[in-house]
Coordinates of C-alpha atoms in Angstrom, one line a residue:
M27 CA -170.0 -55.1 105.5
S28 CA -172.9 -54.6 108.0
T29 CA -172.3 -54.5 111.7
E30 CA -175.6 -54.0 112.7
V31 CA -176.4 -56.2 115.6
P32 CA -179.9 -58.3 114.9
R33 CA -183.0 -57.8 117.4
S34 CA -183.0 -61.2 118.4
L35 CA -179.7 -60.7 119.9
M36 CA -180.2 -57.6 121.6
V37 CA -180.8 -57.6 125.3
E38 CA -183.7 -55.3 127.1
G39 CA -185.4 -55.5 129.9
F40 CA -183.2 -53.9 132.5
R41 CA -185.4 -51.5 134.9
T42 CA -184.1 -50.0 138.9
R43 CA -186.6 -51.0 141.4
R44 CA -188.4 -47.8 142.3
S45 CA -190.6 -47.8 145.4
F46 CA -193.4 -44.6 145.2
G47 CA -192.9 -41.9 147.4
V48 CA -193.1 -38.3 147.7
G49 CA -190.8 -35.7 146.0
G50 CA -188.1 -38.1 144.9
L51 CA -188.2 -40.0 148.2
S52 CA -188.8 -43.8 148.3
K53 CA -191.8 -45.3 150.6
S54 CA -189.5 -46.0 153.7
A55 CA -188.1 -42.6 153.3
T56 CA -191.4 -41.1 153.1
L57 CA -192.8 -43.0 156.1
A58 CA -190.0 -42.1 158.2
A59 CA -190.1 -38.1 157.1
V60 CA -194.1 -38.3 158.0
G61 CA -192.9 -39.9 161.3
V62 CA -190.3 -37.6 162.0
L63 CA -192.9 -34.5 161.0
T64 CA -195.0 -35.3 163.2
F65 CA -193.3 -35.9 166.4
D66 CA -191.8 -32.6 165.5
G67 CA -195.4 -31.1 165.4
L68 CA -196.2 -33.0 168.8
V69 CA -193.1 -31.8 170.6
A70 CA -193.8 -28.3 169.3
T71 CA -197.7 -28.3 170.7
Q72 CA -195.6 -28.0 174.3
A73 CA -192.3 -26.5 173.4
P74 CA -193.1 -24.1 170.3
M75 CA -189.4 -22.6 170.2
T76 CA -188.3 -26.4 169.4
M77 CA -189.5 -25.8 165.8
L78 CA -186.7 -23.1 165.4
V79 CA -184.3 -25.7 165.5
T80 CA -186.3 -29.2 164.3
L81 CA -187.4 -28.0 161.5
P82 CA -184.4 -26.8 159.4
V83 CA -182.8 -30.1 160.5
T84 CA -185.5 -32.5 159.4
G85 CA -185.7 -30.2 156.1
A86 CA -182.5 -31.0 155.6
V87 CA -182.4 -34.7 156.3
I88 CA -185.2 -34.9 153.8
G89 CA -183.4 -33.0 151.1
L90 CA -180.5 -35.2 151.4
A91 CA -183.0 -38.1 151.2
A92 CA -184.5 -36.8 148.1
A93 CA -181.4 -35.8 146.4
R94 CA -178.8 -38.0 144.4
R95 CA -175.4 -38.6 144.3
H96 CA -173.5 -40.9 142.1
G97 CA -176.9 -42.9 141.7
M98 CA -177.8 -43.2 145.1
S99 CA -179.6 -40.8 147.6
A100 CA -177.5 -38.1 149.2
L101 CA -178.2 -38.9 152.6
S102 CA -176.9 -42.2 151.9
Y103 CA -173.7 -41.4 150.6
Y104 CA -172.9 -39.0 153.3
W105 CA -173.7 -41.1 156.1
A106 CA -172.1 -44.3 154.4
K107 CA -168.7 -41.5 154.2
V108 CA -169.2 -40.1 157.8
S109 CA -169.2 -44.0 158.8
W110 CA -166.4 -45.2 157.0
R111 CA -164.2 -41.9 158.3
R112 CA -165.2 -43.0 161.8
A113 CA -164.5 -46.5 161.1
S114 CA -161.0 -45.4 160.0
R115 CA -159.8 -43.2 163.0
F116 CA -160.6 -46.3 164.9
E117 CA -158.6 -48.6 162.9
G118 CA -161.3 -50.4 161.7
T119 CA -160.5 -50.7 158.4
A120 CA -157.1 -51.6 158.7
Y121 CA -156.3 -55.3 158.8
R122 CA -153.1 -57.2 159.7
R123 CA -152.9 -60.9 159.8
L124 CA -151.5 -61.9 163.4
L125 CA -150.1 -65.4 164.7
L126 CA -152.4 -66.1 167.3
P127 CA -151.8 -69.5 169.7
L128 CA -154.2 -71.9 169.5
P129 CA -156.9 -72.4 169.7
Y130 CA -157.6 -69.4 167.9
A131 CA -157.9 -69.6 164.0
L132 CA -156.9 -67.2 161.4
D133 CA -159.8 -66.1 159.3
L134 CA -160.0 -64.4 155.8
P135 CA -160.9 -60.6 156.4
G136 CA -164.2 -58.6 156.3
V137 CA -166.7 -60.9 154.4
G138 CA -165.0 -63.8 154.3
A139 CA -164.3 -64.3 157.9
S140 CA -167.2 -66.5 158.2
S141 CA -166.1 -69.0 155.6
T142 CA -163.7 -72.1 155.7
L143 CA -162.4 -74.2 153.0
I144 CA -163.7 -78.1 153.0
Q145 CA -162.0 -80.4 150.8
A146 CA -164.6 -83.3 149.4
H147 CA -164.7 -86.2 147.2
D148 CA -167.1 -86.3 144.1
P149 CA -167.9 -89.4 143.7
T150 CA -169.3 -88.4 139.9
S151 CA -166.0 -87.6 138.5
G152 CA -163.8 -89.3 141.2
R153 CA -161.6 -86.2 141.9
S154 CA -161.3 -84.0 145.1
V155 CA -163.4 -80.5 145.2
G156 CA -163.5 -77.7 147.4
I157 CA -166.4 -76.3 148.6
V158 CA -166.5 -73.0 150.7
H159 CA -168.9 -73.5 153.8
D160 CA -170.0 -70.2 155.2
R161 CA -170.1 -70.8 158.7
A162 CA -172.7 -68.1 159.9
T163 CA -175.6 -69.3 157.2
D164 CA -174.6 -72.4 157.0
R165 CA -174.5 -72.1 153.0
M166 CA -172.3 -73.9 150.8
T167 CA -170.9 -72.2 147.5
V168 CA -169.6 -74.6 144.6
T169 CA -166.9 -73.0 142.0
T170 CA -167.1 -74.6 138.3
L171 CA -164.1 -73.8 136.4
L172 CA -164.9 -73.0 133.0
A173 CA -163.3 -72.6 129.6
P174 CA -165.5 -70.1 127.0
G175 CA -165.2 -70.6 123.4
G176 CA -166.4 -67.0 122.9
S177 CA -169.3 -66.0 120.3
L178 CA -167.8 -63.0 118.2
M179 CA -167.1 -65.6 115.4
A180 CA -170.3 -67.7 116.0
P181 CA -173.2 -67.5 113.6
N182 CA -176.3 -65.3 115.0
S183 CA -178.5 -68.6 115.0
T184 CA -175.7 -70.4 117.3
V185 CA -175.6 -67.2 119.5
A186 CA -179.1 -66.8 120.0
G187 CA -179.1 -70.3 120.8
R188 CA -176.9 -69.8 123.8
L189 CA -178.7 -67.1 124.9
R190 CA -182.0 -69.2 125.5
S191 CA -180.0 -72.1 126.7
W192 CA -178.6 -69.4 129.0
S193 CA -182.1 -68.8 130.1
S194 CA -183.0 -71.9 130.7
V195 CA -180.1 -72.3 133.2
L196 CA -181.6 -69.2 135.1
D197 CA -185.0 -70.7 135.1
A198 CA -183.5 -74.0 136.6
M199 CA -182.4 -71.4 139.2
S200 CA -185.7 -69.8 140.0
T201 CA -187.4 -73.3 140.6
D202 CA -184.9 -74.5 142.9
E203 CA -185.0 -73.3 146.4
Q204 CA -181.7 -74.6 147.8
V205 CA -180.2 -72.3 144.9
K206 CA -179.8 -68.9 146.4
G207 CA -177.5 -67.1 144.0
A208 CA -174.7 -67.5 141.8
S209 CA -171.5 -65.3 140.1
V210 CA -170.1 -65.7 137.1
T211 CA -166.3 -64.2 136.8
I212 CA -163.8 -63.6 134.3
Q213 CA -160.2 -63.0 135.5
I214 CA -157.9 -61.5 132.6
T215 CA -153.8 -61.3 133.9
P216 CA -151.6 -59.1 131.5
G217 CA -148.3 -61.1 130.3
A218 CA -148.9 -64.6 130.2
G219 CA -146.7 -64.8 127.1
E220 CA -143.9 -65.9 128.8
A221 CA -145.3 -69.3 129.0
L222 CA -146.6 -69.4 125.4
G223 CA -142.2 -68.7 125.0
D224 CA -141.5 -72.0 126.8
D225 CA -143.7 -73.7 124.8
V226 CA -142.5 -72.7 121.8
A227 CA -139.1 -73.0 122.5
A228 CA -139.7 -76.4 123.6
R229 CA -141.3 -77.7 120.5
R230 CA -138.8 -75.7 117.6
D231 CA -137.6 -77.4 115.3
P232 CA -134.2 -76.8 114.6
G233 CA -133.8 -77.6 111.0
A234 CA -136.3 -74.8 110.5
P235 CA -135.5 -72.2 107.8
P236 CA -134.0 -69.2 109.1
L237 CA -136.6 -67.1 108.2
A238 CA -139.0 -69.1 109.9
K239 CA -136.9 -69.0 112.9
K240 CA -136.5 -65.2 112.9
L241 CA -140.4 -64.7 112.5
I242 CA -140.9 -67.0 115.5
D243 CA -138.2 -65.5 117.5
E244 CA -140.0 -62.0 116.9
L245 CA -143.2 -63.3 117.6
V246 CA -142.3 -64.6 121.3
R247 CA -140.3 -61.3 121.9
T248 CA -143.5 -59.3 121.6
T249 CA -145.7 -62.0 122.8
P250 CA -145.6 -60.7 126.5
H251 CA -147.0 -57.2 125.8
A252 CA -149.8 -58.5 123.7
T253 CA -151.6 -61.6 125.4
A254 CA -153.6 -62.3 128.6
S255 CA -154.6 -65.4 130.8
V256 CA -158.4 -65.6 130.9
A257 CA -159.4 -67.4 134.0
P258 CA -163.2 -67.6 134.3
W259 CA -165.4 -69.4 136.8
M260 CA -169.0 -69.5 138.1
S261 CA -169.8 -69.9 141.6
V262 CA -173.3 -71.3 143.0
T263 CA -174.2 -70.5 146.8
V264 CA -176.3 -73.4 147.8
D265 CA -178.7 -74.0 151.0
P266 CA -178.2 -77.7 151.5
N267 CA -180.8 -77.1 154.4
A268 CA -183.8 -76.3 152.4
S269 CA -184.1 -79.5 151.1
A270 CA -187.1 -81.7 151.7
N271 CA -185.0 -84.4 153.9
P272 CA -182.5 -81.7 155.2
P273 CA -179.1 -83.3 156.1
V274 CA -178.1 -83.9 159.8
D275 CA -173.9 -83.7 159.4
L276 CA -171.1 -81.8 157.2
A277 CA -171.1 -84.6 155.1
E278 CA -174.6 -84.5 153.8
K279 CA -174.7 -81.0 153.4
V280 CA -171.9 -81.1 151.2
A281 CA -173.4 -84.1 149.3
E282 CA -176.4 -82.0 148.8
A283 CA -174.7 -79.2 147.5
L284 CA -173.0 -81.1 144.9
K285 CA -176.0 -82.9 143.7
V286 CA -177.6 -79.7 143.2
V287 CA -174.8 -78.0 141.3
D288 CA -174.5 -80.9 139.2
S289 CA -178.4 -80.5 138.2
L290 CA -177.6 -77.2 136.2
D291 CA -176.9 -78.0 133.1
L292 CA -174.4 -75.4 131.3
S293 CA -174.4 -77.3 128.0
G294 CA -175.4 -74.8 125.1
T295 CA -174.8 -71.7 126.9
G296 CA -171.4 -71.1 124.8
T297 CA -169.2 -72.5 127.5
D298 CA -167.5 -75.8 128.8
I299 CA -167.2 -77.1 131.8
E300 CA -163.1 -77.5 132.6
R301 CA -164.0 -79.3 135.9
R302 CA -164.9 -78.4 139.8
A303 CA -162.7 -76.4 141.3
T304 CA -160.7 -78.0 143.7
D305 CA -159.6 -76.7 147.3
V306 CA -155.7 -75.8 145.6
D307 CA -157.7 -74.2 142.7
L308 CA -159.3 -71.8 145.2
R309 CA -156.5 -71.5 147.0
R310 CA -154.8 -70.0 144.0
L311 CA -157.7 -68.1 142.8
V312 CA -158.0 -66.3 146.5
R313 CA -154.2 -66.1 146.9
S314 CA -153.2 -64.7 143.7
A315 CA -155.9 -61.7 143.9
Y316 CA -154.6 -60.3 147.1
D317 CA -150.7 -61.1 145.8
P318 CA -150.8 -61.6 141.9
A319 CA -147.0 -62.0 141.8
V320 CA -147.9 -65.7 143.0
F321 CA -150.6 -66.4 140.2
N322 CA -148.3 -68.8 138.2
S323 CA -146.8 -70.6 141.0
R324 CA -147.1 -74.2 141.1
D325 CA -149.7 -75.9 142.8
A326 CA -147.3 -77.5 145.2
D327 CA -146.9 -73.8 146.6
F328 CA -150.6 -73.8 147.6
E329 CA -151.3 -77.0 148.9
D330 CA -150.2 -76.5 152.3
L331 CA -151.7 -72.9 152.6
S332 CA -154.6 -73.0 155.5
W333 CA -157.6 -71.0 154.0
G334 CA -156.8 -68.0 156.5
E335 CA -153.2 -67.7 154.7
C336 CA -155.0 -67.5 151.6
G337 CA -155.8 -64.0 152.5
P338 CA -153.7 -60.9 153.0
Q339 CA -150.7 -60.3 155.2
A340 CA -152.1 -56.9 155.7
A341 CA -154.6 -55.0 153.5
D342 CA -156.2 -51.0 154.3
D343 CA -159.5 -50.5 152.9
G344 CA -159.8 -47.0 151.5
W345 CA -162.3 -44.9 150.3
E346 CA -162.0 -45.4 146.8
E347 CA -159.4 -48.0 146.9
Y348 CA -158.2 -51.0 148.7
A349 CA -154.3 -51.8 149.1
H350 CA -153.3 -55.2 150.2
D351 CA -149.9 -57.4 149.6
G352 CA -148.6 -57.1 146.0
G353 CA -151.0 -54.3 145.3
V354 CA -153.8 -51.4 145.3
S355 CA -156.7 -52.6 143.5
I356 CA -160.2 -50.2 142.8
S357 CA -163.4 -51.5 142.3
W358 CA -166.3 -50.5 140.5
V359 CA -170.1 -51.3 140.8
L360 CA -172.8 -50.9 138.6
R361 CA -174.4 -47.8 138.8
E362 CA -177.7 -47.3 135.6
M363 CA -178.5 -49.7 132.9
P364 CA -179.4 -48.2 129.7
R365 CA -183.1 -48.0 128.7
R366 CA -182.3 -48.8 125.4
P367 CA -181.6 -52.3 123.9
I368 CA -178.1 -53.2 123.9
S369 CA -175.8 -55.8 122.1
Y370 CA -175.1 -59.3 123.4
S371 CA -171.2 -58.2 123.2
V372 CA -171.4 -54.9 125.3
L373 CA -169.2 -56.2 127.9
L374 CA -166.3 -56.9 125.6
P375 CA -164.5 -53.3 126.6
L376 CA -164.3 -54.4 130.1
L377 CA -163.1 -58.1 128.7
A378 CA -160.3 -56.8 126.8
P379 CA -156.8 -57.5 128.0
G380 CA -155.3 -54.6 129.6
R381 CA -152.0 -53.6 131.3
F382 CA -153.4 -54.4 134.7
Q383 CA -155.0 -57.6 135.9
R384 CA -159.1 -57.4 135.8
R385 CA -161.9 -59.2 137.2
V386 CA -165.1 -58.7 135.9
T387 CA -168.3 -60.4 138.0
L388 CA -172.0 -60.9 137.3
A389 CA -173.9 -61.7 140.3
Y390 CA -177.3 -63.3 139.9
R391 CA -180.4 -63.9 142.1
V392 CA -183.3 -65.1 140.4
L393 CA -186.3 -64.7 141.9
D394 CA -188.9 -67.6 142.3
P395 CA -192.1 -67.0 140.2
R396 CA -194.4 -66.1 142.8
E397 CA -191.6 -63.6 144.3
G398 CA -191.1 -62.2 140.6
E399 CA -194.7 -61.7 140.2
A400 CA -195.3 -59.9 143.2
V401 CA -192.3 -57.7 142.6
L402 CA -193.7 -56.5 139.2
E403 CA -197.0 -55.7 140.5
R404 CA -195.3 -53.6 143.1
E405 CA -193.4 -52.0 140.5
I406 CA -196.5 -51.4 138.1
S407 CA -198.5 -49.6 140.9
A408 CA -195.6 -47.8 142.1
A409 CA -194.9 -46.2 138.7
R410 CA -198.7 -45.6 137.9
N411 CA -198.7 -43.9 141.1
R412 CA -196.0 -41.7 140.3
E413 CA -198.0 -40.8 136.9
K414 CA -200.7 -39.7 138.7
A415 CA -199.2 -37.7 141.6
T416 CA -197.2 -35.8 138.9
A417 CA -200.4 -35.9 136.9
E418 CA -202.6 -33.9 139.8
V419 CA -199.6 -31.5 140.6
K420 CA -198.6 -30.2 136.9
G421 CA -201.7 -31.2 134.6
R422 CA -199.8 -34.1 133.3
A423 CA -197.3 -36.7 133.7
K424 CA -194.0 -36.7 132.4
W425 CA -192.8 -38.9 129.1
S426 CA -189.8 -40.4 131.3
Q427 CA -192.9 -41.7 133.7
R428 CA -195.0 -42.6 131.1
A429 CA -192.1 -44.8 129.5
D430 CA -191.0 -45.8 133.0
S431 CA -194.7 -47.6 133.6
Q432 CA -194.3 -49.1 130.1
R433 CA -191.3 -51.2 130.6
A434 CA -192.8 -52.5 133.8
E435 CA -195.7 -53.7 132.4
N436 CA -193.4 -55.2 129.7
A437 CA -191.6 -57.0 132.2
A438 CA -194.9 -58.1 133.4
A439 CA -195.7 -59.3 129.9
Q440 CA -192.6 -61.2 129.5
M441 CA -193.0 -62.6 132.8
A442 CA -196.4 -64.1 132.3
G443 CA -194.7 -65.4 129.1
G444 CA -192.3 -67.7 131.1
S445 CA -189.5 -65.3 131.5
Q446 CA -187.6 -65.0 135.2
V447 CA -187.1 -62.0 137.2
V448 CA -183.5 -61.5 138.0
S449 CA -181.9 -59.0 140.6
W450 CA -178.3 -58.8 139.4
T451 CA -175.3 -56.5 139.3
L452 CA -171.9 -56.0 137.9
M453 CA -168.5 -55.6 139.5
V454 CA -165.4 -54.8 138.2
T455 CA -162.0 -54.7 140.2
V456 CA -158.7 -53.9 138.7
T457 CA -155.2 -54.3 140.4
A458 CA -152.2 -52.1 140.3
R459 CA -148.8 -53.5 141.5
S460 CA -147.8 -50.2 142.9
T461 CA -149.7 -46.9 144.1
A462 CA -147.7 -44.9 141.4
A463 CA -149.6 -47.1 138.9
L464 CA -152.9 -46.6 140.7
P465 CA -154.0 -43.6 138.4
A466 CA -153.4 -45.5 134.9
A467 CA -155.4 -48.4 136.1
R468 CA -158.1 -45.9 137.1
Q469 CA -157.7 -44.4 133.7
E470 CA -157.9 -47.6 132.0
L471 CA -160.9 -48.7 133.7
E472 CA -162.7 -45.3 133.0
R473 CA -162.0 -46.1 129.4
A474 CA -163.1 -49.8 129.1
T475 CA -166.7 -48.3 131.4
K476 CA -167.0 -45.4 128.7
A477 CA -166.2 -47.7 125.7
M478 CA -169.6 -50.0 126.8
R479 CA -172.2 -47.2 125.5
G480 CA -174.5 -46.6 128.1
I481 CA -174.0 -48.8 130.9
R482 CA -173.0 -46.5 133.9
M483 CA -170.2 -47.4 136.5
R484 CA -169.0 -45.8 139.9
P485 CA -166.7 -46.6 142.4
A486 CA -167.6 -48.8 145.2
Y487 CA -167.5 -45.9 147.9
G488 CA -166.6 -47.1 151.1
A489 CA -167.1 -50.5 150.2
Q490 CA -164.1 -51.4 148.6
A491 CA -162.6 -54.8 150.4
A492 CA -166.4 -56.2 150.1
V493 CA -166.7 -55.7 146.6
F494 CA -163.2 -57.1 145.5
A495 CA -164.1 -60.5 147.9
A496 CA -167.5 -60.5 146.0
G497 CA -165.5 -61.2 143.0
L498 CA -163.7 -64.1 144.7
P499 CA -164.9 -67.7 145.3
L500 CA -165.1 -66.8 149.1
G501 CA -168.7 -68.1 149.3
Y502 CA -169.7 -64.2 149.3
N503 CA -172.7 -62.6 147.1
P504 CA -173.9 -59.6 148.2
L505 CA -177.7 -60.3 146.5
V506 CA -177.8 -63.2 148.9
R507 CA -179.6 -62.1 152.0
D508 CA -180.2 -64.1 155.4

């Protein structure tokens, strides 16, 4: 039986933005280097001996900016490490929740500090809805609980139709000025077989044959080690003030946010909408991320929690790990996508159940048509300038530069044909219950990323807490900027 994936089910067109600079530098780094060298020259006209110090230092900084480390410039990497060590020395990476007297309020740590939870009423469904309001930007984030049906056993025509439907959803996001970004998260929590065992015991027929009872008992015994609970959701960040008639109060802003999210039709994308997440659902997702032991608790245990109490009691943001209530987490981010077409099921190794709780998040920001066209035109110009600069020095351009220029032109052609330009990233968080289990969790994540065959990821150096929060419905999307 052939396992080859048809061309129609392959995904391509991934490309990292790269501005044109000299010697591997970006455009901004090149301009900064020129400015610093010019300043050094002006100073040297008055004090020539200063060049003995300024030129070596400037050369070292420029060299670090041109070198690469873990997919980023070495200068950015080491600057982040120095900044993290300085913050750690002054305990800026440690969080301890304190009981403060009124009128002070308890906030979530880090990027979630400006968020607050609103319980609203959805008139279309007649149910309560939880909305996260960012007090700093006045944006609203609405989370929808999903129930994916899966595509591995579906016919190729069905999968192709689902890909086209998802493309239509992205197209709707690009033309709506109020939609600032979205993210889709799938959380896999191992050990959900206990609930299945309770359900089997309640439905078991006492008069069943002994062989059937023995088979069911064996199944119940082994199930907790072979199953997992899957909780997918989609969070959409909306700016209600971008409407033609801006709302005047908080109630109108909430209504505007719900109206915008309701306009996004996910039918035909291979997933079913379970319901809009309630305030209790959001408390459960956030609290159980910081303390996985409460994931299967009753709803009544979360109803009385304030939004600040959903966060950790204590947390320490390390360089490569994040210690919090009930566990230690490691978060990885996308480093590089393959330059060849990839299968639609390439993320399956990350979504397969393992020993540890795992959250896989795809964050999106769909560029509007004008911005997307401008970005691609700049990319084409930068790619051609790199070809021309290399040809002038070495006599011909590199084959990799020619291929990169061709990919930029292909992307522009697809944009002209109706496709959308999307800025996106992939984030993965794995949580271990103890520090002793952290090496096993890291090894499991490394194996899963290697099994994706081409998608390269790296630890979120110095940003573990932020990436951890980006996978939760806190209203934080790293691609959405002010």
